């Protein structure tokens, strides 16, 4: 249960952080943020958006941190 809880916690936090106005250039929908956060935490690399043009530097740091933090576990 600890692994499942840690995945869910990181996905929820990641989704919230990616929805911040400073994280994207023009904003993204809740479902795009949820899918991107889930993909980053699971380190699959799948996205429904263009990461390079959608995220600001802060958003890119959040995205990469989600990938890195959970891949260490």
Short mmCIF file of C-alpha atoms in Angstrom, two decimals:
data_model
loop_
_atom_site.label_atom_id
_atom_site.label_comp_id
_atom_site.label_asym_id
_atom_site.label_seq_id
_atom_site.Cartn_x
_atom_site.Cartn_y
_atom_site.Cartn_z
CA UNK A 1 0.00 0.00 0.00
CA UNK A 2 2.91 2.33 0.58
CA UNK A 3 3.97 2.18 -3.08
CA UNK A 4 0.42 2.76 -4.32
CA UNK A 5 0.02 5.65 -1.88
CA UNK A 6 3.30 7.23 -2.95
CA UNK A 7 2.31 7.02 -6.62
CA UNK A 8 -1.09 8.58 -5.96
CA UNK A 9 0.43 11.28 -3.76
CA UNK A 10 3.00 12.25 -6.40
CA UNK A 11 0.39 12.22 -9.18
CA UNK A 12 -1.96 14.48 -7.22
CA UNK A 13 0.81 16.89 -6.23
CA UNK A 14 2.24 16.86 -9.75
CA UNK A 15 -1.15 17.58 -11.30
CA UNK A 16 -1.69 20.51 -8.95
CA UNK A 17 1.75 21.92 -9.65
CA UNK A 18 1.35 21.60 -13.43
CA UNK A 19 -1.95 23.48 -13.21
CA UNK A 20 -0.26 26.51 -11.67
CA UNK A 21 -0.40 29.53 -14.00
CA UNK A 22 3.37 30.00 -13.81
CA UNK A 23 3.99 26.42 -15.00
CA UNK A 24 2.54 26.82 -18.50
CA UNK A 25 2.58 29.34 -21.28
CA UNK A 26 -1.17 29.38 -21.95
CA UNK A 27 -2.61 26.98 -19.39
CA UNK A 28 -3.60 23.34 -19.78
CA UNK A 29 -6.72 21.38 -18.92
CA UNK A 30 -7.05 19.30 -15.77
CA UNK A 31 -6.98 16.06 -17.76
CA UNK A 32 -3.83 17.03 -19.67
CA UNK A 33 -2.13 17.91 -16.37
CA UNK A 34 -3.32 14.64 -14.80
CA UNK A 35 -2.16 12.53 -17.75
CA UNK A 36 1.20 14.32 -17.94
CA UNK A 37 1.80 13.98 -14.19
CA UNK A 38 0.83 10.29 -14.26
CA UNK A 39 3.09 9.67 -17.23
CA UNK A 40 5.99 11.50 -15.59
CA UNK A 41 5.62 9.64 -12.28
CA UNK A 42 5.40 6.29 -14.06
CA UNK A 43 8.33 7.36 -16.31
CA UNK A 44 6.57 6.33 -19.52
CA UNK A 45 7.28 9.56 -21.41
CA UNK A 46 3.80 9.73 -22.95
CA UNK A 47 2.18 13.15 -23.21
CA UNK A 48 -0.88 14.63 -24.86
CA UNK A 49 0.81 18.03 -25.16
CA UNK A 50 4.05 19.37 -26.56
CA UNK A 51 6.20 19.68 -23.45
CA UNK A 52 8.74 21.99 -25.07
CA UNK A 53 6.23 24.65 -26.07
CA UNK A 54 3.58 24.23 -23.37
CA UNK A 55 5.65 24.49 -20.19
CA UNK A 56 7.64 27.43 -18.91
CA UNK A 57 11.00 26.84 -17.27
CA UNK A 58 9.23 26.33 -13.95
CA UNK A 59 6.82 23.83 -15.50
CA UNK A 60 9.67 21.96 -17.15
CA UNK A 61 11.47 21.73 -13.79
CA UNK A 62 8.28 20.34 -12.20
CA UNK A 63 7.87 17.80 -15.02
CA UNK A 64 11.48 16.64 -14.78
CA UNK A 65 11.36 16.53 -10.98
CA UNK A 66 8.33 14.21 -11.14
CA UNK A 67 10.26 11.89 -13.44
CA UNK A 68 13.43 11.98 -11.37
CA UNK A 69 11.97 11.75 -7.86
CA UNK A 70 9.81 8.74 -8.53
CA UNK A 71 12.40 6.91 -10.62
CA UNK A 72 14.73 7.02 -7.59
CA UNK A 73 12.26 5.11 -5.41
#
